[in-house]
């Protein structure tokens, strides 16, 4: 009778190493004590080793030793070692979790974010129309998909990625997103050249541009093996725990991945902020590592909007401890259920309202949070919550069935004003609305921003609101002979519409703001100050000849 060959147990070591290497290559865990998944993996190792020890002995070694009985298993040395290691690791993990909790560290969590008081009229100046982002993310996605559908040479091989990062590009608000491979087969056939383009959408003009690159992007989340962005970063920075990864372009249009790394300030797993920023060139894969305070100024998204909002919620709710935030909730403030972006001084700021946690019927103020520096300013301005303002705007056009996007906060002649796009059922922007923050019954709509603002100013004047006259940067002047003049009524207010000779531009003159317009007729010469619009240009002033 042939003797069964024993399984060479020394081969278990390389087998184990191969399995560990495969796990690391696929899961890409950060080798960092602050990474909770590493602790779970460490707890699983002794269990795996014990199984390796027992199963070959019982099932396929050919050993004549009888299998260990289950009721005797707990007496073996390997079992005791396994239990001891698991208990030790689990105790460290559980202790680290508890010591990281806001339950016992409320004060530390509350101090993660420094909040300064701001002056609305000084910090938020009135901006020109070409700097107001008129589109939200969903509208940008529609434009991006339409642009891609029109590109016959690319549409069959690539799709539009759903990133759409909002940045300031040459002082203009834009959203950018790369293309991605339309499946694994398309990656195999196109990987040599990489992803050839990205889409850039001007949020003010709605102009959508496909930017073709001289050399394709070869390091993206949509690549595989060594060119996969996360794997590329992991092998370069094995201890970094990446948080927010955004797609941006520099002032020359070069595409980069902005990769923020987590920094835990409380215990093992608590109090997350950002520690470093890795900038990865999407074309070459070259990486640069910066401390968060040294991040280049052209970068806009270091802190994600969700992280900033979470930090402010800690600041607003934990002033008097954790249990107060759950039980009596005295002096607890929290952010509202949405946010938007505002461009100020070449940085992108997250805007959201602040309301009392015990009553969400009105805002007690709002905050602006810088996505590059984490600088946060609070403005104590009571008024309607964003949802109420959106409902008021939708009520103004309820016969059309338009839905309001989450609003921006603008300064209109010194008045805090919600500005929002009104979209049809297909998601396209059809009108614009302005709602007074402190009196959300004052609602104006218009087909253009200029028309909307003109109507809004008239309504404020009719309601006795005294405003500061703040000139905007895009006011232009024109002098010409009136070719045609027509009268109309917009939301109960009289308007004159002018056509001048040698021009196709329509000039919208509010009678309430420029009563002298009634003196003019066809053939008269007139001088106007106006703000350019898409369908009509709102006249801010009739320049009277002396």
Short mmCIF file of C-alpha atoms in Angstrom, two decimals:
data_model
loop_
_atom_site.label_atom_id
_atom_site.label_comp_id
_atom_site.label_asym_id
_atom_site.label_seq_id
_atom_site.Cartn_x
_atom_site.Cartn_y
_atom_site.Cartn_z
CA UNK A 1 0.00 0.00 0.00
CA UNK A 2 1.33 3.44 -0.97
CA UNK A 3 1.92 5.92 1.83
CA UNK A 4 0.07 9.20 1.43
CA UNK A 5 2.37 12.19 1.02
CA UNK A 6 2.20 14.73 3.74
CA UNK A 7 1.34 18.29 2.84
CA UNK A 8 4.54 20.40 3.22
CA UNK A 9 3.43 22.94 5.81
CA UNK A 10 6.34 25.25 5.06
CA UNK A 11 4.58 26.10 1.78
CA UNK A 12 1.86 27.79 3.82
CA UNK A 13 4.10 30.81 4.41
CA UNK A 14 4.53 31.82 0.74
CA UNK A 15 0.87 31.00 0.11
CA UNK A 16 -0.07 33.33 2.95
CA UNK A 17 2.23 36.06 1.62
CA UNK A 18 0.73 35.75 -1.86
CA UNK A 19 -2.80 36.02 -0.48
CA UNK A 20 -1.83 39.06 1.63
CA UNK A 21 -0.21 40.70 -1.40
CA UNK A 22 -3.29 40.05 -3.51
CA UNK A 23 -5.51 41.54 -0.82
CA UNK A 24 -3.29 44.65 -0.63
CA UNK A 25 -3.26 45.07 -4.43
CA UNK A 26 -7.05 44.83 -4.71
CA UNK A 27 -8.24 46.51 -1.49
CA UNK A 28 -5.46 49.16 -1.31
CA UNK A 29 -5.69 49.74 2.45
CA UNK A 30 -3.64 52.53 4.00
CA UNK A 31 -1.03 51.11 6.37
CA UNK A 32 -1.92 53.51 9.14
CA UNK A 33 -3.01 52.97 12.75
CA UNK A 34 -5.81 55.50 12.16
CA UNK A 35 -7.29 53.28 9.45
CA UNK A 36 -10.12 51.25 11.04
CA UNK A 37 -10.03 48.64 8.26
CA UNK A 38 -6.41 47.79 9.11
CA UNK A 39 -7.42 46.90 12.66
CA UNK A 40 -10.19 44.67 11.35
CA UNK A 41 -7.68 43.03 9.02
CA UNK A 42 -5.26 42.45 11.90
CA UNK A 43 -8.03 40.82 13.91
CA UNK A 44 -8.79 38.52 10.97
CA UNK A 45 -5.14 37.37 10.60
CA UNK A 46 -4.95 35.12 13.71
CA UNK A 47 -8.28 33.54 12.77
CA UNK A 48 -6.96 32.82 9.28
CA UNK A 49 -3.68 31.42 10.64
CA UNK A 50 -5.55 29.15 13.03
CA UNK A 51 -7.63 27.79 10.18
CA UNK A 52 -4.48 27.22 8.17
CA UNK A 53 -3.05 25.30 11.12
CA UNK A 54 -6.08 23.11 11.77
CA UNK A 55 -7.63 22.39 8.38
CA UNK A 56 -4.60 20.83 6.64
CA UNK A 57 -4.03 18.67 9.68
CA UNK A 58 -7.60 17.40 9.62
CA UNK A 59 -8.32 17.14 5.90
CA UNK A 60 -5.37 16.72 3.59
CA UNK A 61 -2.01 16.16 5.30
CA UNK A 62 -2.35 12.40 5.35
CA UNK A 63 -1.18 12.54 8.93
CA UNK A 64 -2.21 9.54 11.01
CA UNK A 65 -2.86 11.83 14.00
CA UNK A 66 -6.51 11.93 14.78
CA UNK A 67 -8.29 15.28 14.23
CA UNK A 68 -8.65 17.45 17.28
CA UNK A 69 -12.06 17.04 18.79
CA UNK A 70 -14.13 20.20 18.92
CA UNK A 71 -14.64 19.90 22.66
CA UNK A 72 -10.83 19.78 23.10
CA UNK A 73 -10.04 22.59 20.65
CA UNK A 74 -10.05 25.31 23.29
CA UNK A 75 -7.25 23.55 25.20
CA UNK A 76 -4.73 23.73 22.34
CA UNK A 77 -1.94 26.30 22.39
CA UNK A 78 -2.73 27.72 18.90
CA UNK A 79 -6.31 28.33 19.95
CA UNK A 80 -5.24 30.10 23.14
CA UNK A 81 -2.77 32.27 21.21
CA UNK A 82 -5.43 33.16 18.64
CA UNK A 83 -7.93 34.17 21.30
CA UNK A 84 -5.33 36.22 23.19
CA UNK A 85 -4.27 38.15 20.09
CA UNK A 86 -7.87 38.77 19.03
CA UNK A 87 -8.85 39.99 22.48
CA UNK A 88 -5.83 42.32 22.63
CA UNK A 89 -6.46 43.81 19.16
CA UNK A 90 -10.19 44.09 19.75
CA UNK A 91 -9.58 45.86 23.06
CA UNK A 92 -7.27 48.39 21.41
CA UNK A 93 -9.75 48.94 18.57
CA UNK A 94 -12.72 49.33 20.94
CA UNK A 95 -10.75 51.62 23.24
CA UNK A 96 -9.58 53.73 20.32
CA UNK A 97 -13.14 54.00 19.04
CA UNK A 98 -14.46 55.06 22.44
CA UNK A 99 -11.69 57.61 23.01
CA UNK A 100 -12.38 59.04 19.56
CA UNK A 101 -16.08 59.54 20.18
CA UNK A 102 -17.71 62.96 20.56
CA UNK A 103 -19.54 61.52 23.58
CA UNK A 104 -16.42 62.04 25.70
CA UNK A 105 -14.64 64.59 23.50
CA UNK A 106 -17.39 67.11 22.77
CA UNK A 107 -15.20 70.11 23.58
CA UNK A 108 -12.41 68.92 21.27
CA UNK A 109 -14.84 68.32 18.41
CA UNK A 110 -16.42 71.74 18.94
CA UNK A 111 -13.01 73.41 18.60
CA UNK A 112 -11.98 71.69 15.37
CA UNK A 113 -13.34 74.65 13.41
CA UNK A 114 -12.58 78.30 14.10
CA UNK A 115 -15.50 80.55 13.20
CA UNK A 116 -15.19 84.30 12.79
CA UNK A 117 -17.99 86.85 12.57
CA UNK A 118 -18.26 88.53 9.19
CA UNK A 119 -19.74 91.76 7.88
CA UNK A 120 -22.10 90.96 5.02
CA UNK A 121 -21.85 94.17 2.99
CA UNK A 122 -18.05 94.21 3.28
CA UNK A 123 -17.25 90.54 2.70
CA UNK A 124 -19.85 89.82 0.03
CA UNK A 125 -19.68 92.57 -2.54
CA UNK A 126 -22.08 92.91 -5.42
CA UNK A 127 -20.64 90.89 -8.30
CA UNK A 128 -21.15 91.26 -12.02
CA UNK A 129 -23.42 88.89 -13.91
CA UNK A 130 -20.52 87.11 -15.64
CA UNK A 131 -19.32 85.88 -12.24
CA UNK A 132 -22.62 84.50 -10.96
CA UNK A 133 -22.88 80.71 -11.40
CA UNK A 134 -26.32 80.41 -12.95
CA UNK A 135 -26.29 76.62 -13.21
CA UNK A 136 -26.33 73.96 -10.54
CA UNK A 137 -24.66 70.57 -10.81
CA UNK A 138 -27.64 68.74 -12.34
CA UNK A 139 -28.00 71.37 -15.09
CA UNK A 140 -24.27 71.13 -15.78
CA UNK A 141 -24.60 67.36 -16.14
CA UNK A 142 -27.33 67.82 -18.77
CA UNK A 143 -25.13 70.20 -20.76
CA UNK A 144 -22.16 67.84 -20.45
CA UNK A 145 -24.15 64.86 -21.71
CA UNK A 146 -25.51 66.90 -24.62
CA UNK A 147 -22.04 68.02 -25.59
CA UNK A 148 -20.76 64.46 -25.48
CA UNK A 149 -23.66 63.22 -27.59
CA UNK A 150 -22.70 65.66 -30.35
CA UNK A 151 -19.13 64.35 -30.65
CA UNK A 152 -19.33 61.49 -33.11
CA UNK A 153 -15.61 60.63 -32.92
CA UNK A 154 -15.64 60.18 -29.12
CA UNK A 155 -19.18 59.19 -28.13
CA UNK A 156 -18.74 55.51 -28.99
CA UNK A 157 -15.52 55.13 -26.97
CA UNK A 158 -15.96 57.45 -24.00
CA UNK A 159 -18.55 58.73 -21.55
CA UNK A 160 -18.71 61.81 -19.36
CA UNK A 161 -17.59 61.20 -15.77
CA UNK A 162 -19.97 62.41 -13.06
CA UNK A 163 -17.42 64.55 -11.17
CA UNK A 164 -18.24 68.15 -12.28
CA UNK A 165 -15.96 69.99 -9.83
CA UNK A 166 -16.80 73.68 -9.43
CA UNK A 167 -13.68 75.83 -9.57
CA UNK A 168 -12.57 79.35 -10.40
CA UNK A 169 -10.80 79.33 -13.75
CA UNK A 170 -9.25 82.65 -14.76
CA UNK A 171 -11.68 84.39 -12.37
CA UNK A 172 -14.74 82.69 -13.90
CA UNK A 173 -16.93 80.07 -12.19
CA UNK A 174 -16.72 76.83 -14.19
CA UNK A 175 -17.35 73.14 -13.66
CA UNK A 176 -14.90 70.62 -15.07
CA UNK A 177 -15.18 66.88 -15.50
CA UNK A 178 -13.06 64.34 -17.41
CA UNK A 179 -14.22 61.78 -19.90
CA UNK A 180 -14.00 58.11 -18.94
CA UNK A 181 -13.76 54.85 -20.86
CA UNK A 182 -17.09 53.39 -21.95
CA UNK A 183 -16.32 49.95 -20.53
CA UNK A 184 -13.37 47.59 -20.07
CA UNK A 185 -13.17 46.71 -23.78
CA UNK A 186 -12.90 50.40 -24.69
CA UNK A 187 -10.10 50.71 -22.11
CA UNK A 188 -8.11 47.93 -23.78
CA UNK A 189 -8.46 49.52 -27.21
CA UNK A 190 -7.76 53.13 -26.10
CA UNK A 191 -5.42 52.81 -23.10
CA UNK A 192 -2.29 53.54 -25.15
CA UNK A 193 -3.44 57.10 -25.92
CA UNK A 194 -5.32 57.66 -22.66
CA UNK A 195 -8.40 59.80 -22.15
CA UNK A 196 -8.16 62.58 -24.76
CA UNK A 197 -10.28 65.39 -23.30
CA UNK A 198 -12.28 66.92 -20.50
CA UNK A 199 -15.41 69.07 -20.49
CA UNK A 200 -15.47 72.63 -19.17
CA UNK A 201 -18.77 74.42 -18.53
CA UNK A 202 -18.96 78.14 -17.84
CA UNK A 203 -21.50 78.42 -15.04
CA UNK A 204 -22.37 82.01 -15.93
CA UNK A 205 -22.73 81.85 -19.71
CA UNK A 206 -23.65 78.12 -19.96
CA UNK A 207 -20.99 77.75 -22.66
CA UNK A 208 -19.91 74.10 -22.83
CA UNK A 209 -16.51 73.27 -24.27
CA UNK A 210 -14.73 70.00 -24.92
CA UNK A 211 -11.05 70.64 -24.23
CA UNK A 212 -8.87 68.26 -26.23
CA UNK A 213 -5.45 67.47 -24.81
CA UNK A 214 -2.18 67.14 -26.74
CA UNK A 215 -1.47 64.03 -24.68
CA UNK A 216 -4.21 61.92 -23.11
CA UNK A 217 -4.82 61.41 -19.39
CA UNK A 218 -3.34 58.08 -18.32
CA UNK A 219 -3.86 58.26 -14.55
CA UNK A 220 -7.53 58.31 -13.64
CA UNK A 221 -9.97 56.37 -11.42
CA UNK A 222 -11.22 54.75 -14.65
CA UNK A 223 -7.88 53.11 -15.55
CA UNK A 224 -6.76 49.68 -14.40
CA UNK A 225 -3.69 48.02 -12.92
CA UNK A 226 -0.79 50.40 -12.23
CA UNK A 227 -2.46 53.36 -13.94
CA UNK A 228 -5.52 53.29 -11.71
CA UNK A 229 -5.34 56.56 -9.77
CA UNK A 230 -5.98 55.07 -6.32
CA UNK A 231 -3.43 52.27 -6.86
CA UNK A 232 -0.90 54.76 -8.24
CA UNK A 233 -1.33 56.93 -5.14
CA UNK A 234 -1.26 53.98 -2.73
CA UNK A 235 2.08 52.66 -3.98
CA UNK A 236 3.60 56.15 -3.70
CA UNK A 237 2.02 56.99 -0.34
CA UNK A 238 1.30 53.70 1.49
CA UNK A 239 0.40 55.40 4.80
CA UNK A 240 -1.84 58.18 3.45
CA UNK A 241 -5.59 57.91 3.97
CA UNK A 242 -7.16 59.77 1.07
CA UNK A 243 -10.43 61.59 1.60
CA UNK A 244 -11.63 64.00 -1.06
CA UNK A 245 -10.27 63.47 -4.59
CA UNK A 246 -11.39 66.13 -7.04
CA UNK A 247 -10.62 66.91 -10.66
CA UNK A 248 -9.29 70.40 -11.36
CA UNK A 249 -7.34 72.29 -14.01
CA UNK A 250 -4.66 74.90 -13.45
CA UNK A 251 -4.65 78.33 -15.10
CA UNK A 252 -3.10 76.82 -18.26
CA UNK A 253 -5.79 74.15 -18.52
CA UNK A 254 -3.58 71.21 -17.42
CA UNK A 255 -5.69 68.51 -15.70
CA UNK A 256 -4.82 67.44 -12.15
CA UNK A 257 -6.24 65.25 -9.43
CA UNK A 258 -6.38 67.04 -6.10
CA UNK A 259 -6.10 64.36 -3.41
CA UNK A 260 -6.67 65.44 0.19
CA UNK A 261 -5.47 63.19 3.01
CA UNK A 262 -7.26 62.57 6.27
CA UNK A 263 -5.84 63.85 9.54
CA UNK A 264 -7.34 62.54 12.78
CA UNK A 265 -7.04 64.94 15.69
CA UNK A 266 -8.96 63.08 18.42
CA UNK A 267 -7.98 59.55 19.46
CA UNK A 268 -7.41 56.95 16.77
CA UNK A 269 -10.41 57.58 14.55
CA UNK A 270 -11.97 60.93 15.51
CA UNK A 271 -11.85 64.61 14.66
CA UNK A 272 -11.03 64.33 10.98
CA UNK A 273 -9.64 67.33 9.12
CA UNK A 274 -7.10 67.50 6.27
CA UNK A 275 -3.36 67.04 6.76
CA UNK A 276 -1.71 66.94 3.33
CA UNK A 277 -2.68 67.55 -0.27
CA UNK A 278 -1.22 65.41 -3.06
CA UNK A 279 -1.45 66.92 -6.54
CA UNK A 280 -1.28 64.30 -9.29
CA UNK A 281 -0.83 65.27 -12.94
CA UNK A 282 -3.53 63.31 -14.77
CA UNK A 283 -1.38 63.02 -17.91
CA UNK A 284 2.05 62.07 -16.55
CA UNK A 285 1.19 60.71 -13.10
CA UNK A 286 3.75 62.99 -11.45
CA UNK A 287 2.81 63.81 -7.85
CA UNK A 288 3.62 66.66 -5.51
CA UNK A 289 2.93 66.52 -1.78
CA UNK A 290 2.03 69.67 0.18
CA UNK A 291 1.11 70.43 3.75
CA UNK A 292 -2.44 71.72 3.70
CA UNK A 293 -1.35 75.24 4.66
CA UNK A 294 1.10 75.31 1.70
CA UNK A 295 -1.46 74.32 -0.95
CA UNK A 296 -1.04 76.38 -4.18
CA UNK A 297 -3.64 79.12 -4.51
CA UNK A 298 -4.91 77.94 -7.91
CA UNK A 299 -6.37 74.86 -6.21
CA UNK A 300 -9.97 75.32 -5.09
CA UNK A 301 -11.15 72.06 -3.51
CA UNK A 302 -9.09 70.79 -0.58
CA UNK A 303 -11.90 70.39 1.93
CA UNK A 304 -15.05 68.77 0.60
CA UNK A 305 -18.35 70.57 1.22
CA UNK A 306 -19.62 67.66 3.32
CA UNK A 307 -16.54 67.71 5.59
CA UNK A 308 -16.87 71.46 6.17
CA UNK A 309 -20.56 71.16 6.96
CA UNK A 310 -19.89 68.31 9.41
CA UNK A 311 -17.23 70.42 11.14
CA UNK A 312 -19.63 73.35 11.46
CA UNK A 313 -22.34 71.09 12.85
CA UNK A 314 -19.90 69.96 15.55
CA UNK A 315 -19.14 73.61 16.28
CA UNK A 316 -22.80 74.59 16.45
CA UNK A 317 -24.24 71.65 18.40
CA UNK A 318 -21.53 70.77 20.95
CA UNK A 319 -21.11 74.11 22.73
CA UNK A 320 -22.56 72.73 25.96
CA UNK A 321 -21.51 69.11 25.60
CA UNK A 322 -22.71 66.03 23.78
CA UNK A 323 -25.73 65.20 25.93
CA UNK A 324 -27.05 68.78 25.65
CA UNK A 325 -27.02 68.33 21.86
CA UNK A 326 -29.26 65.28 22.26
CA UNK A 327 -31.51 66.24 25.19
CA UNK A 328 -32.21 69.90 26.00
CA UNK A 329 -30.42 71.22 22.86
CA UNK A 330 -29.81 74.63 24.43
CA UNK A 331 -28.04 77.08 22.08
CA UNK A 332 -27.61 74.37 19.45
CA UNK A 333 -27.26 75.53 15.84
CA UNK A 334 -27.02 73.37 12.74
CA UNK A 335 -26.69 73.87 9.01
CA UNK A 336 -29.73 73.64 6.76
CA UNK A 337 -30.36 70.77 4.36
CA UNK A 338 -28.42 72.06 1.37
CA UNK A 339 -25.48 74.12 0.21
CA UNK A 340 -24.12 75.99 -2.78
CA UNK A 341 -20.88 77.59 -3.89
CA UNK A 342 -19.82 81.23 -4.02
CA UNK A 343 -16.69 82.61 -5.68
CA UNK A 344 -14.88 85.25 -3.61
CA UNK A 345 -11.34 86.49 -4.28
CA UNK A 346 -10.41 83.55 -6.52
CA UNK A 347 -11.46 80.99 -3.90
CA UNK A 348 -14.55 78.80 -3.79
CA UNK A 349 -16.60 79.10 -0.60
CA UNK A 350 -19.35 76.76 0.53
CA UNK A 351 -22.51 78.63 1.48
CA UNK A 352 -25.22 77.21 3.74
CA UNK A 353 -27.79 78.58 6.13
CA UNK A 354 -27.71 78.14 9.91
CA UNK A 355 -30.84 77.42 11.90
CA UNK A 356 -31.72 76.57 15.48
CA UNK A 357 -31.76 72.82 15.95
CA UNK A 358 -35.08 73.07 17.81
CA UNK A 359 -36.82 75.06 15.06
CA UNK A 360 -36.04 74.98 11.37
CA UNK A 361 -38.65 77.48 10.22
CA UNK A 362 -36.14 80.31 9.80
CA UNK A 363 -32.43 80.94 9.60
CA UNK A 364 -30.56 82.77 12.33
CA UNK A 365 -27.68 83.40 9.95
CA UNK A 366 -25.47 81.72 7.42
CA UNK A 367 -21.85 80.62 7.03
CA UNK A 368 -19.26 80.77 4.29
CA UNK A 369 -16.49 78.15 4.42
CA UNK A 370 -13.36 78.32 2.26
CA UNK A 371 -12.72 75.01 0.50
CA UNK A 372 -8.98 75.64 0.28
CA UNK A 373 -8.14 77.06 3.71
CA UNK A 374 -11.10 75.97 5.93
CA UNK A 375 -11.58 79.64 6.90
CA UNK A 376 -15.15 80.05 8.14
CA UNK A 377 -17.23 83.19 8.60
CA UNK A 378 -20.61 83.46 10.24
CA UNK A 379 -23.11 86.19 9.34
CA UNK A 380 -25.91 86.89 11.78
CA UNK A 381 -28.80 87.65 9.45
CA UNK A 382 -32.24 86.35 10.33
CA UNK A 383 -34.51 85.35 7.52
CA UNK A 384 -36.24 82.62 5.61
CA UNK A 385 -34.64 79.22 5.26
CA UNK A 386 -33.66 78.25 1.74
CA UNK A 387 -36.58 75.82 1.38
CA UNK A 388 -39.07 78.63 2.08
CA UNK A 389 -37.38 80.89 -0.46
CA UNK A 390 -37.44 78.12 -3.05
CA UNK A 391 -41.15 77.53 -2.41
CA UNK A 392 -41.86 81.25 -2.81
CA UNK A 393 -40.02 81.34 -6.12
CA UNK A 394 -41.82 78.24 -7.37
CA UNK A 395 -45.15 79.75 -6.35
CA UNK A 396 -44.41 82.72 -8.58
CA UNK A 397 -44.22 80.44 -11.63
CA UNK A 398 -46.55 77.66 -10.50
CA UNK A 399 -48.52 77.92 -13.74
CA UNK A 400 -45.34 76.89 -15.58
CA UNK A 401 -44.41 74.07 -13.23
CA UNK A 402 -40.77 75.18 -12.84
CA UNK A 403 -38.66 73.91 -9.95
CA UNK A 404 -36.11 76.02 -8.08
CA UNK A 405 -32.47 75.04 -7.68
CA UNK A 406 -30.81 75.49 -4.29
CA UNK A 407 -30.13 79.24 -4.01
CA UNK A 408 -26.99 81.33 -3.98
CA UNK A 409 -26.60 84.21 -1.56
CA UNK A 410 -26.00 87.55 -3.31
CA UNK A 411 -25.61 91.13 -2.25
CA UNK A 412 -28.11 93.23 -4.20
CA UNK A 413 -27.65 96.88 -3.27
CA UNK A 414 -26.72 95.91 0.28
CA UNK A 415 -29.66 93.50 0.74
CA UNK A 416 -28.99 89.79 1.40
CA UNK A 417 -30.79 88.09 -1.46
CA UNK A 418 -31.39 84.49 -2.47
CA UNK A 419 -30.76 83.98 -6.16
CA UNK A 420 -31.83 80.77 -7.88
CA UNK A 421 -32.43 79.25 -11.27
CA UNK A 422 -35.90 78.01 -12.19
CA UNK A 423 -35.82 74.81 -14.23
CA UNK A 424 -38.38 72.94 -16.30
CA UNK A 425 -39.15 69.24 -16.05
CA UNK A 426 -36.18 68.34 -18.25
CA UNK A 427 -33.78 70.22 -15.99
CA UNK A 428 -33.11 73.17 -18.28
CA UNK A 429 -32.91 76.68 -16.84
CA UNK A 430 -35.85 78.78 -18.04
CA UNK A 431 -36.03 81.72 -15.62
CA UNK A 432 -34.26 83.25 -12.65
CA UNK A 433 -35.63 84.35 -9.30
CA UNK A 434 -34.53 86.65 -6.49
CA UNK A 435 -36.00 86.38 -3.01
CA UNK A 436 -35.30 88.75 -0.15
CA UNK A 437 -33.72 86.82 2.74
CA UNK A 438 -35.44 88.81 5.48
CA UNK A 439 -38.79 89.08 3.70
CA UNK A 440 -39.34 86.07 1.46
CA UNK A 441 -42.64 87.52 0.23
CA UNK A 442 -40.57 89.83 -1.98
CA UNK A 443 -40.03 87.60 -5.00
CA UNK A 444 -38.98 88.67 -8.48
CA UNK A 445 -38.49 86.56 -11.59
CA UNK A 446 -37.10 87.27 -15.04
CA UNK A 447 -35.93 85.63 -18.23
CA UNK A 448 -32.45 87.10 -17.64
CA UNK A 449 -30.52 88.02 -14.53
CA UNK A 450 -30.67 91.69 -15.47
CA UNK A 451 -34.44 91.59 -15.94
CA UNK A 452 -34.84 89.70 -12.66
CA UNK A 453 -32.70 92.21 -10.78
CA UNK A 454 -34.57 95.18 -12.20
CA UNK A 455 -37.89 93.72 -11.11
CA UNK A 456 -36.44 92.83 -7.70
CA UNK A 457 -35.19 96.35 -7.06
CA UNK A 458 -38.59 97.74 -8.00
CA UNK A 459 -40.33 95.40 -5.58
CA UNK A 460 -37.96 96.38 -2.77
CA UNK A 461 -38.65 100.04 -3.46
CA UNK A 462 -42.41 99.40 -3.49
CA UNK A 463 -42.09 97.67 -0.10
CA UNK A 464 -40.21 100.56 1.45
CA UNK A 465 -36.79 98.89 1.58
CA UNK A 466 -34.07 101.49 1.27
CA UNK A 467 -31.07 100.11 -0.61
CA UNK A 468 -27.55 101.22 -1.29
CA UNK A 469 -26.81 101.91 -4.94
CA UNK A 470 -23.82 99.64 -5.60
CA UNK A 471 -22.53 99.83 -9.18
CA UNK A 472 -21.73 96.52 -10.81
CA UNK A 473 -18.66 95.94 -12.91
CA UNK A 474 -20.49 95.17 -16.14
CA UNK A 475 -22.52 98.36 -16.62
CA UNK A 476 -22.15 99.70 -20.17
CA UNK A 477 -23.30 102.89 -21.88
CA UNK A 478 -24.83 103.52 -25.29
CA UNK A 479 -26.13 106.51 -27.21
CA UNK A 480 -28.38 106.15 -30.24
CA UNK A 481 -31.55 107.06 -32.07
CA UNK A 482 -34.72 105.22 -31.01
CA UNK A 483 -35.85 103.04 -33.92
CA UNK A 484 -38.80 101.42 -32.14
CA UNK A 485 -40.42 101.73 -28.71
CA UNK A 486 -43.02 99.42 -27.14
CA UNK A 487 -44.72 99.28 -23.74
CA UNK A 488 -45.33 96.21 -21.59
CA UNK A 489 -46.23 95.16 -18.06
CA UNK A 490 -44.04 92.76 -16.03
CA UNK A 491 -45.45 91.55 -12.71
CA UNK A 492 -47.63 94.65 -12.44
CA UNK A 493 -44.83 97.09 -13.35
CA UNK A 494 -44.68 99.15 -16.56
CA UNK A 495 -41.66 98.69 -18.82
CA UNK A 496 -40.60 100.31 -22.09
CA UNK A 497 -38.64 98.25 -24.61
CA UNK A 498 -36.38 100.14 -27.00
CA UNK A 499 -34.61 99.29 -30.26
CA UNK A 500 -31.90 101.69 -31.37
CA UNK A 501 -30.75 102.25 -34.93
CA UNK A 502 -27.78 100.11 -36.07
CA UNK A 503 -28.35 97.64 -33.19
CA UNK A 504 -30.44 94.51 -32.58
CA UNK A 505 -30.15 94.77 -28.78
CA UNK A 506 -33.41 95.20 -26.84
CA UNK A 507 -33.21 97.69 -23.97
CA UNK A 508 -35.59 97.12 -21.02
CA UNK A 509 -36.46 100.34 -19.15
CA UNK A 510 -38.43 100.14 -15.90
CA UNK A 511 -40.78 103.12 -15.68
CA UNK A 512 -40.68 102.98 -11.87
CA UNK A 513 -36.91 103.47 -11.88
CA UNK A 514 -36.63 105.74 -14.92
CA UNK A 515 -39.81 107.81 -15.15
CA UNK A 516 -38.27 110.17 -17.73
CA UNK A 517 -38.57 107.44 -20.38
CA UNK A 518 -42.15 108.58 -21.03
CA UNK A 519 -40.76 111.78 -22.62
CA UNK A 520 -39.05 109.86 -25.43
CA UNK A 521 -40.51 108.83 -28.79
CA UNK A 522 -39.32 107.17 -31.99
CA UNK A 523 -36.59 109.27 -33.63
CA UNK A 524 -35.32 110.80 -30.38
CA UNK A 525 -31.68 110.43 -29.36
CA UNK A 526 -31.16 108.78 -25.97
CA UNK A 527 -28.20 107.83 -23.77
CA UNK A 528 -28.50 104.75 -21.54
CA UNK A 529 -26.53 102.91 -18.88
CA UNK A 530 -27.40 99.20 -18.99
CA UNK A 531 -26.33 95.73 -17.94
CA UNK A 532 -26.10 93.23 -20.82
CA UNK A 533 -28.50 90.29 -20.74
CA UNK A 534 -29.23 87.23 -22.84
CA UNK A 535 -32.65 88.22 -24.24
CA UNK A 536 -32.80 91.87 -23.17
CA UNK A 537 -30.54 94.40 -21.46
CA UNK A 538 -31.80 96.05 -18.30
CA UNK A 539 -31.39 99.84 -18.31
CA UNK A 540 -30.14 101.08 -14.96
CA UNK A 541 -30.16 104.77 -15.81
CA UNK A 542 -31.18 107.23 -18.53
CA UNK A 543 -28.39 109.75 -18.90
CA UNK A 544 -30.08 113.15 -19.24
CA UNK A 545 -28.33 115.71 -21.44
CA UNK A 546 -27.41 118.94 -19.69
#
